[in-house]
Amino acid sequence: MDLSVTIAGVKFPTCFMNASGALCVTREELLALGRSRAGAIVTKSMTLEPRLGNPEPRYYGFPGGSINSMGLPNLGYRAYAEMIPELTQFGKPVIASIAGLCEDDFLTMARAINQARPDLIEVNLSCPNIPGKPQIAYDPVDSERLLKRVRPLITVPMGVKLPPYFDPAHHAVMAEVIRRCEVDYLNLINSVGNGLVVDPKRDTPVIRPKGGFGGLGGSLIKPVALANVRAFWTLLEGRIPIIGTGGVVQGIDAYEHLLCGASAVQVGTVLVEEGVGVFERLERELVAELSTRGAQSLQECRGKLKEL
Ligand code: SIN
């Protein structure tokens, strides 16, 4: 079965790809994604300068999910700009993710990365892990100002990665911002920020940065991810494609994202756990789910969640 999808005019050979952050920091990791069955190569969110990130331990996996406070460890945008021509040789889209530490950083990176010609640029407004820096996308006014400044600098399709919202009023406000800023696609959701996982054997958090607060991922966040995909799909009337991220561990999870309105899905926690072989398994499982239901394509399932 054909699992290819087109998002903002860009063709993806399959609907599964890595979530930014998972095995995508170094050139070797990005090349491994290129050689794998992943439907795209998504870079780690880059910053102006290279960063080592937050102190370790900063990632912890547990049954049902993970918590991380990586703190944007990355090689800096200049290194990724140099790598992009090589990465685009794999015959699958390259998504360059940018995450400024201030508004002007986004502008500098948008200009330079746009010149390197990735297939898409994703503006990450939702990293929860930089001490003292709130997630931009929780402020609609700041988000709109930033996106309106960045938009004219980007001539490839521009996506925005949002954090989860937990109230319909917040979905509605951000959907309007997205509409006004001519965003080409959405990536929903980043990790569920500022969770706390405790190790009761040691009476400590399981990660060191920010007193143990970090972004939650994996199966436990799937209902939050699905709700956000569904809410934005409905509010934007299916006009802005959505990449669903959060809780995709098996093919059935991808199917649920599709039903809620996603065009493609990204995997983070399970990619870290299983490595790049996970893409082949997920493809197989999704094809089985679609076949069981008599579906011939992804497109015919997209957004088709029924009401009870
Ligand atoms: C991190 O590097 O801390 C995670 C990045 C993100 O959540 O956007």
mmCIF file of C-alpha atoms and ligand atoms in Angstrom:
data_model
loop_
_atom_site.group_PDB
_atom_site.id
_atom_site.type_symbol
_atom_site.label_atom_id
_atom_site.label_comp_id
_atom_site.label_asym_id
_atom_site.label_seq_id
_atom_site.Cartn_x
_atom_site.Cartn_y
_atom_site.Cartn_z
ATOM 1 C CA MET A 1 0.000 0.000 0.000
ATOM 2 C CA ASP A 2 1.178 3.491 -0.847
ATOM 3 C CA LEU A 3 1.957 5.371 2.402
ATOM 4 C CA SER A 4 3.287 8.466 0.657
ATOM 5 C CA VAL A 5 1.803 11.853 1.544
ATOM 6 C CA THR A 6 2.047 15.391 0.265
ATOM 7 C CA ILE A 7 2.322 18.188 2.802
ATOM 8 C CA ALA A 8 2.377 21.811 1.680
ATOM 9 C CA GLY A 9 3.203 20.620 -1.842
ATOM 10 C CA VAL A 10 6.161 18.467 -0.714
ATOM 11 C CA LYS A 11 5.975 14.718 -1.307
ATOM 12 C CA PHE A 12 7.010 12.406 1.546
ATOM 13 C CA PRO A 13 7.690 8.759 0.542
ATOM 14 C CA THR A 14 6.028 7.522 3.752
ATOM 15 C CA CYS A 15 4.039 9.157 6.516
ATOM 16 C CA PHE A 16 6.484 8.204 9.311
ATOM 17 C CA MET A 17 9.453 10.353 10.282
ATOM 18 C CA ASN A 18 11.551 11.239 13.287
ATOM 19 C CA ALA A 19 10.432 13.883 15.741
ATOM 20 C CA SER A 20 12.935 16.694 16.038
ATOM 21 C CA GLY A 21 15.216 15.812 18.922
ATOM 22 C CA ALA A 22 15.240 12.053 18.432
ATOM 23 C CA LEU A 23 18.522 10.792 16.931
ATOM 24 C CA CYS A 24 18.958 13.853 14.714
ATOM 25 C CA VAL A 25 21.682 16.042 16.239
ATOM 26 C CA THR A 26 24.864 14.866 14.518
ATOM 27 C CA ARG A 27 25.681 14.407 10.831
ATOM 28 C CA GLU A 28 25.965 10.638 11.412
ATOM 29 C CA GLU A 29 22.501 10.479 12.979
ATOM 30 C CA LEU A 30 20.990 12.543 10.170
ATOM 31 C CA LEU A 31 22.648 10.368 7.514
ATOM 32 C CA ALA A 32 21.317 7.259 9.290
ATOM 33 C CA LEU A 33 17.812 8.737 9.020
ATOM 34 C CA GLY A 34 18.497 9.334 5.348
ATOM 35 C CA ARG A 35 19.414 5.673 4.830
ATOM 36 C CA SER A 36 16.469 4.415 6.899
ATOM 37 C CA ARG A 37 12.807 3.991 5.923
ATOM 38 C CA ALA A 38 11.959 7.350 7.567
ATOM 39 C CA GLY A 39 9.797 9.458 5.264
ATOM 40 C CA ALA A 40 11.833 12.596 5.993
ATOM 41 C CA ILE A 41 14.931 13.803 7.765
ATOM 42 C CA VAL A 42 14.018 16.225 10.535
ATOM 43 C CA THR A 43 16.914 18.065 12.148
ATOM 44 C CA LYS A 44 17.286 18.733 15.818
ATOM 45 C CA SER A 45 15.987 22.221 16.597
ATOM 46 C CA MET A 46 18.973 24.425 15.946
ATOM 47 C CA THR A 47 20.041 27.561 17.732
ATOM 48 C CA LEU A 48 22.281 30.423 16.674
ATOM 49 C CA GLU A 49 25.315 29.042 18.480
ATOM 50 C CA PRO A 50 26.198 25.391 19.131
ATOM 51 C CA ARG A 51 24.915 24.179 22.512
ATOM 52 C CA LEU A 52 25.936 21.321 24.778
ATOM 53 C CA GLY A 53 22.497 21.406 26.358
ATOM 54 C CA ASN A 54 21.435 20.887 29.949
ATOM 55 C CA PRO A 55 23.396 18.841 32.518
ATOM 56 C CA GLU A 56 22.893 15.061 32.600
ATOM 57 C CA PRO A 57 20.961 12.993 33.417
ATOM 58 C CA ARG A 58 18.513 14.765 31.124
ATOM 59 C CA TYR A 59 16.548 11.916 29.507
ATOM 60 C CA TYR A 60 14.748 9.091 31.270
ATOM 61 C CA GLY A 61 12.549 6.431 29.746
ATOM 62 C CA PHE A 62 9.982 4.575 31.841
ATOM 63 C CA PRO A 63 7.065 2.240 31.093
ATOM 64 C CA GLY A 64 4.591 4.298 29.101
ATOM 65 C CA GLY A 65 6.783 7.232 28.241
ATOM 66 C CA SER A 66 9.799 9.423 28.762
ATOM 67 C CA ILE A 67 10.817 12.701 30.306
ATOM 68 C CA ASN A 68 13.533 14.938 28.906
ATOM 69 C CA SER A 69 15.147 18.247 29.524
ATOM 70 C CA MET A 70 17.797 18.188 26.836
ATOM 71 C CA GLY A 71 18.132 21.955 26.603
ATOM 72 C CA LEU A 72 18.559 22.073 22.818
ATOM 73 C CA PRO A 73 21.950 20.410 22.415
ATOM 74 C CA ASN A 74 22.828 21.020 18.761
ATOM 75 C CA LEU A 75 25.631 21.955 16.407
ATOM 76 C CA GLY A 76 24.421 25.492 15.686
ATOM 77 C CA TYR A 77 22.649 26.617 12.518
ATOM 78 C CA ARG A 78 25.812 27.126 10.458
ATOM 79 C CA ALA A 79 26.687 23.417 10.692
ATOM 80 C CA TYR A 80 23.182 22.353 9.665
ATOM 81 C CA ALA A 81 23.112 24.869 6.801
ATOM 82 C CA GLU A 82 26.305 23.248 5.468
ATOM 83 C CA MET A 83 24.852 19.750 5.840
ATOM 84 C CA ILE A 84 21.522 20.386 4.122
ATOM 85 C CA PRO A 85 22.750 19.896 0.513
ATOM 86 C CA GLU A 86 24.112 16.453 1.475
ATOM 87 C CA LEU A 87 20.925 15.522 3.343
ATOM 88 C CA THR A 88 18.696 16.421 0.415
ATOM 89 C CA GLN A 89 20.405 13.691 -1.694
ATOM 90 C CA PHE A 90 18.366 10.916 -0.053
ATOM 91 C CA GLY A 91 15.210 11.490 -2.097
ATOM 92 C CA LYS A 92 13.110 12.428 0.909
ATOM 93 C CA PRO A 93 12.283 15.842 2.345
ATOM 94 C CA VAL A 94 14.574 17.569 4.809
ATOM 95 C CA ILE A 95 12.833 19.569 7.518
ATOM 96 C CA ALA A 96 15.098 22.087 9.229
ATOM 97 C CA SER A 97 13.850 22.959 12.691
ATOM 98 C CA ILE A 98 14.830 26.349 14.123
ATOM 99 C CA ALA A 99 14.513 27.424 17.763
ATOM 100 C CA GLY A 100 15.795 30.856 18.675
ATOM 101 C CA LEU A 101 16.593 31.913 22.202
ATOM 102 C CA CYS A 102 15.198 35.338 21.273
ATOM 103 C CA GLU A 103 13.121 36.675 18.413
ATOM 104 C CA ASP A 104 16.067 37.985 16.380
ATOM 105 C CA ASP A 105 17.722 34.556 16.460
ATOM 106 C CA PHE A 106 14.761 33.172 14.535
ATOM 107 C CA LEU A 107 15.186 35.833 11.856
ATOM 108 C CA THR A 108 18.928 35.242 11.415
ATOM 109 C CA MET A 109 18.442 31.485 11.194
ATOM 110 C CA ALA A 110 15.412 31.719 8.913
ATOM 111 C CA ARG A 111 17.410 33.795 6.397
ATOM 112 C CA ALA A 112 20.462 31.518 6.405
ATOM 113 C CA ILE A 113 18.633 28.199 6.508
ATOM 114 C CA ASN A 114 16.262 29.305 3.766
ATOM 115 C CA GLN A 115 19.292 29.928 1.556
ATOM 116 C CA ALA A 116 20.493 26.368 2.206
ATOM 117 C CA ARG A 117 17.166 25.154 0.663
ATOM 118 C CA PRO A 118 15.819 22.437 2.920
ATOM 119 C CA ASP A 119 12.424 21.214 1.688
ATOM 120 C CA LEU A 120 10.602 22.739 4.643
ATOM 121 C CA ILE A 121 11.491 24.915 7.620
ATOM 122 C CA GLU A 122 9.835 24.322 10.970
ATOM 123 C CA VAL A 123 9.659 27.140 13.496
ATOM 124 C CA ASN A 124 9.767 25.589 16.946
ATOM 125 C CA LEU A 125 7.828 27.822 19.344
ATOM 126 C CA SER A 126 7.503 25.206 22.037
ATOM 127 C CA CYS A 127 10.730 24.044 23.678
ATOM 128 C CA PRO A 128 9.924 23.729 27.399
ATOM 129 C CA ASN A 129 13.458 23.086 28.590
ATOM 130 C CA ILE A 130 15.462 26.297 28.532
ATOM 131 C CA PRO A 131 15.718 27.657 32.071
ATOM 132 C CA GLY A 132 14.212 31.134 32.225
ATOM 133 C CA LYS A 133 12.713 30.994 28.708
ATOM 134 C CA PRO A 134 8.977 30.410 28.546
ATOM 135 C CA GLN A 135 7.489 28.490 25.627
ATOM 136 C CA ILE A 136 6.765 31.227 23.084
ATOM 137 C CA ALA A 137 3.619 29.573 21.783
ATOM 138 C CA TYR A 138 1.910 30.016 25.147
ATOM 139 C CA ASP A 139 1.876 33.745 24.353
ATOM 140 C CA PRO A 140 -0.256 34.343 21.244
ATOM 141 C CA VAL A 141 0.812 37.975 20.894
ATOM 142 C CA ASP A 142 4.532 37.145 20.930
ATOM 143 C CA SER A 143 3.917 34.194 18.619
ATOM 144 C CA GLU A 144 2.078 36.282 16.057
ATOM 145 C CA ARG A 145 4.683 39.030 16.062
ATOM 146 C CA LEU A 146 7.491 36.512 15.620
ATOM 147 C CA LEU A 147 5.752 34.537 12.875
ATOM 148 C CA LYS A 148 4.879 37.682 10.949
ATOM 149 C CA ARG A 149 8.540 38.736 11.002
ATOM 150 C CA VAL A 150 9.834 35.308 10.034
ATOM 151 C CA ARG A 151 7.245 34.529 7.342
ATOM 152 C CA PRO A 152 8.624 36.800 4.581
ATOM 153 C CA LEU A 153 12.144 35.400 5.044
ATOM 154 C CA ILE A 154 11.108 31.813 4.320
ATOM 155 C CA THR A 155 10.368 30.843 0.724
ATOM 156 C CA VAL A 156 10.098 27.076 1.275
ATOM 157 C CA PRO A 157 6.991 25.790 3.099
ATOM 158 C CA MET A 158 6.986 26.992 6.700
ATOM 159 C CA GLY A 159 5.654 24.895 9.544
ATOM 160 C CA VAL A 160 5.177 25.700 13.203
ATOM 161 C CA LYS A 161 5.654 23.296 16.082
ATOM 162 C CA LEU A 162 3.265 24.036 18.899
ATOM 163 C CA PRO A 163 3.056 22.825 22.469
ATOM 164 C CA PRO A 164 -0.074 21.106 23.742
ATOM 165 C CA TYR A 165 -2.983 23.336 24.741
ATOM 166 C CA PHE A 166 -5.472 22.179 27.299
ATOM 167 C CA ASP A 167 -8.422 24.483 26.797
ATOM 168 C CA PRO A 168 -10.613 25.053 23.728
ATOM 169 C CA ALA A 169 -10.250 28.826 24.175
ATOM 170 C CA HIS A 170 -6.484 28.482 23.749
ATOM 171 C CA HIS A 171 -6.893 26.243 20.687
ATOM 172 C CA ALA A 172 -9.172 28.865 19.146
ATOM 173 C CA VAL A 173 -6.819 31.800 19.802
ATOM 174 C CA MET A 174 -3.795 29.969 18.394
ATOM 175 C CA ALA A 175 -5.697 28.673 15.371
ATOM 176 C CA GLU A 176 -6.474 32.281 14.474
ATOM 177 C CA VAL A 177 -2.808 33.252 14.884
ATOM 178 C CA ILE A 178 -1.808 30.368 12.600
ATOM 179 C CA ARG A 179 -4.362 31.401 10.009
ATOM 180 C CA ARG A 180 -3.249 35.043 10.030
ATOM 181 C CA CYS A 181 0.443 34.155 9.774
ATOM 182 C CA GLU A 182 0.147 32.065 6.597
ATOM 183 C CA VAL A 183 1.588 28.949 8.140
ATOM 184 C CA ASP A 184 1.901 26.081 5.637
ATOM 185 C CA TYR A 185 1.696 23.191 8.084
ATOM 186 C CA LEU A 186 1.506 22.485 11.808
ATOM 187 C CA ASN A 187 3.426 20.004 13.901
ATOM 188 C CA LEU A 188 1.340 18.991 16.946
ATOM 189 C CA ILE A 189 2.565 18.525 19.641
ATOM 190 C CA ASN A 190 5.884 19.128 21.328
ATOM 191 C CA SER A 191 6.423 17.278 24.590
ATOM 192 C CA VAL A 192 4.019 17.979 27.441
ATOM 193 C CA GLY A 193 6.196 20.465 29.236
ATOM 194 C CA ASN A 194 7.241 20.604 32.841
ATOM 195 C CA GLY A 195 6.184 17.226 34.100
ATOM 196 C CA LEU A 196 8.002 15.712 37.068
ATOM 197 C CA VAL A 197 8.946 12.042 37.423
ATOM 198 C CA VAL A 198 10.151 10.997 40.867
ATOM 199 C CA ASP A 199 12.420 8.103 41.810
ATOM 200 C CA PRO A 200 10.989 7.032 45.176
ATOM 201 C CA LYS A 201 13.995 4.770 45.867
ATOM 202 C CA ARG A 202 16.302 7.776 45.970
ATOM 203 C CA ASP A 203 13.785 10.502 46.853
ATOM 204 C CA THR A 204 14.942 12.466 43.806
ATOM 205 C CA PRO A 205 13.670 13.447 40.390
ATOM 206 C CA VAL A 206 14.880 11.190 37.563
ATOM 207 C CA ILE A 207 16.513 14.030 35.604
ATOM 208 C CA ARG A 208 18.774 16.824 36.842
ATOM 209 C CA PRO A 209 17.903 20.057 34.969
ATOM 210 C CA LYS A 210 15.254 22.476 36.232
ATOM 211 C CA GLY A 211 14.749 20.609 39.503
ATOM 212 C CA GLY A 212 13.616 17.540 37.549
ATOM 213 C CA PHE A 213 10.940 19.305 35.465
ATOM 214 C CA GLY A 214 10.914 18.191 31.850
ATOM 215 C CA GLY A 215 8.902 17.415 28.736
ATOM 216 C CA LEU A 216 6.857 14.221 28.732
ATOM 217 C CA GLY A 217 6.667 12.037 25.639
ATOM 218 C CA GLY A 218 5.595 8.552 24.593
ATOM 219 C CA SER A 219 2.339 6.638 24.994
ATOM 220 C CA LEU A 220 1.144 8.585 27.985
ATOM 221 C CA ILE A 221 0.792 11.807 25.978
ATOM 222 C CA LYS A 222 -1.145 10.286 23.061
ATOM 223 C CA PRO A 223 -4.579 11.505 24.221
ATOM 224 C CA VAL A 224 -3.226 15.054 24.575
ATOM 225 C CA ALA A 225 -1.624 14.896 21.123
ATOM 226 C CA LEU A 226 -4.781 13.501 19.505
ATOM 227 C CA ALA A 227 -6.908 16.195 21.123
ATOM 228 C CA ASN A 228 -4.656 18.932 19.775
ATOM 229 C CA VAL A 229 -4.546 17.424 16.273
ATOM 230 C CA ARG A 230 -8.340 17.139 16.309
ATOM 231 C CA ALA A 231 -8.916 20.634 17.689
ATOM 232 C CA PHE A 232 -6.680 22.377 15.128
ATOM 233 C CA TRP A 233 -7.924 20.214 12.269
ATOM 234 C CA THR A 234 -11.492 21.205 13.108
ATOM 235 C CA LEU A 235 -10.803 24.882 13.760
ATOM 236 C CA LEU A 236 -8.747 25.238 10.566
ATOM 237 C CA GLU A 237 -11.302 23.175 8.611
ATOM 238 C CA GLY A 238 -8.649 20.744 7.401
ATOM 239 C CA ARG A 239 -7.004 23.477 5.312
ATOM 240 C CA ILE A 240 -3.592 23.423 7.024
ATOM 241 C CA PRO A 241 -1.868 20.023 6.987
ATOM 242 C CA ILE A 242 -0.882 18.610 10.357
ATOM 243 C CA ILE A 243 1.981 16.351 11.342
ATOM 244 C CA GLY A 244 0.834 14.484 14.446
ATOM 245 C CA THR A 245 3.489 13.925 17.089
ATOM 246 C CA GLY A 246 2.956 12.277 20.450
ATOM 247 C CA GLY A 247 2.382 8.723 21.532
ATOM 248 C CA VAL A 248 3.042 6.992 18.223
ATOM 249 C CA VAL A 249 4.471 3.646 19.317
ATOM 250 C CA GLN A 250 2.539 1.243 17.083
ATOM 251 C CA GLY A 251 0.775 1.405 13.721
ATOM 252 C CA ILE A 252 -2.596 1.765 15.437
ATOM 253 C CA ASP A 253 -1.411 5.000 17.088
ATOM 254 C CA ALA A 254 -0.602 6.440 13.664
ATOM 255 C CA TYR A 255 -4.045 5.385 12.450
ATOM 256 C CA GLU A 256 -5.644 7.280 15.358
ATOM 257 C CA HIS A 257 -3.633 10.401 14.486
ATOM 258 C CA LEU A 258 -4.828 10.106 10.864
ATOM 259 C CA LEU A 259 -8.447 9.793 11.970
ATOM 260 C CA CYS A 260 -8.054 12.964 14.042
ATOM 261 C CA GLY A 261 -6.704 14.865 11.027
ATOM 262 C CA ALA A 262 -2.958 14.261 10.787
ATOM 263 C CA SER A 263 -1.394 13.819 7.347
ATOM 264 C CA ALA A 264 1.791 12.236 8.717
ATOM 265 C CA VAL A 265 3.248 11.347 12.111
ATOM 266 C CA GLN A 266 6.545 11.733 13.913
ATOM 267 C CA VAL A 267 8.114 9.405 16.446
ATOM 268 C CA GLY A 268 10.369 10.403 19.303
ATOM 269 C CA THR A 269 10.440 8.158 22.368
ATOM 270 C CA VAL A 270 10.070 4.887 20.452
ATOM 271 C CA LEU A 271 12.763 5.928 17.964
ATOM 272 C CA VAL A 272 15.181 6.557 20.819
ATOM 273 C CA GLU A 273 14.286 3.132 22.267
ATOM 274 C CA GLU A 274 14.313 1.059 19.070
ATOM 275 C CA GLY A 275 16.548 2.945 16.648
ATOM 276 C CA VAL A 276 15.840 3.635 12.982
ATOM 277 C CA GLY A 277 14.509 0.105 12.370
ATOM 278 C CA VAL A 278 11.295 1.326 13.993
ATOM 279 C CA PHE A 279 10.119 2.936 10.742
ATOM 280 C CA GLU A 280 9.845 -0.388 8.933
ATOM 281 C CA ARG A 281 7.853 -1.914 11.796
ATOM 282 C CA LEU A 282 5.479 1.051 11.944
ATOM 283 C CA GLU A 283 4.877 0.931 8.187
ATOM 284 C CA ARG A 284 4.066 -2.768 8.381
ATOM 285 C CA GLU A 285 1.712 -2.261 11.293
ATOM 286 C CA LEU A 286 -0.100 0.687 9.721
ATOM 287 C CA VAL A 287 -0.582 -1.175 6.437
ATOM 288 C CA ALA A 288 -2.111 -4.060 8.436
ATOM 289 C CA GLU A 289 -4.459 -1.657 10.279
ATOM 290 C CA LEU A 290 -5.575 -0.015 7.042
ATOM 291 C CA SER A 291 -6.049 -3.364 5.273
ATOM 292 C CA THR A 292 -8.142 -4.745 8.145
ATOM 293 C CA ARG A 293 -10.447 -1.752 7.699
ATOM 294 C CA GLY A 294 -10.579 -2.114 3.914
ATOM 295 C CA ALA A 295 -8.930 1.290 3.432
ATOM 296 C CA GLN A 296 -6.990 1.772 0.203
ATOM 297 C CA SER A 297 -5.086 4.910 1.195
ATOM 298 C CA LEU A 298 -4.179 7.220 4.035
ATOM 299 C CA GLN A 299 -6.146 10.039 2.455
ATOM 300 C CA GLU A 300 -9.466 8.290 2.814
ATOM 301 C CA CYS A 301 -9.019 8.016 6.609
ATOM 302 C CA ARG A 302 -7.742 11.524 7.288
ATOM 303 C CA GLY A 303 -9.958 13.465 9.661
ATOM 304 C CA LYS A 304 -12.690 10.795 9.539
ATOM 305 C CA LEU A 305 -13.149 10.430 13.298
ATOM 306 C CA LYS A 306 -16.834 9.749 13.835
ATOM 307 C CA GLU A 307 -18.914 11.328 16.574
ATOM 308 C CA LEU A 308 -20.626 9.050 19.064
HETATM 309 C C1 SIN B 1 15.124 19.997 24.168
HETATM 310 O O1 SIN B 1 16.169 20.015 23.477
HETATM 311 O O2 SIN B 1 15.149 20.294 25.365
HETATM 312 C C2 SIN B 1 13.827 19.618 23.544
HETATM 313 C C3 SIN B 1 13.502 20.465 22.394
HETATM 314 C C4 SIN B 1 12.063 20.790 22.285
HETATM 315 O O3 SIN B 1 11.249 20.296 23.066
HETATM 316 O O4 SIN B 1 11.676 21.557 21.404
#
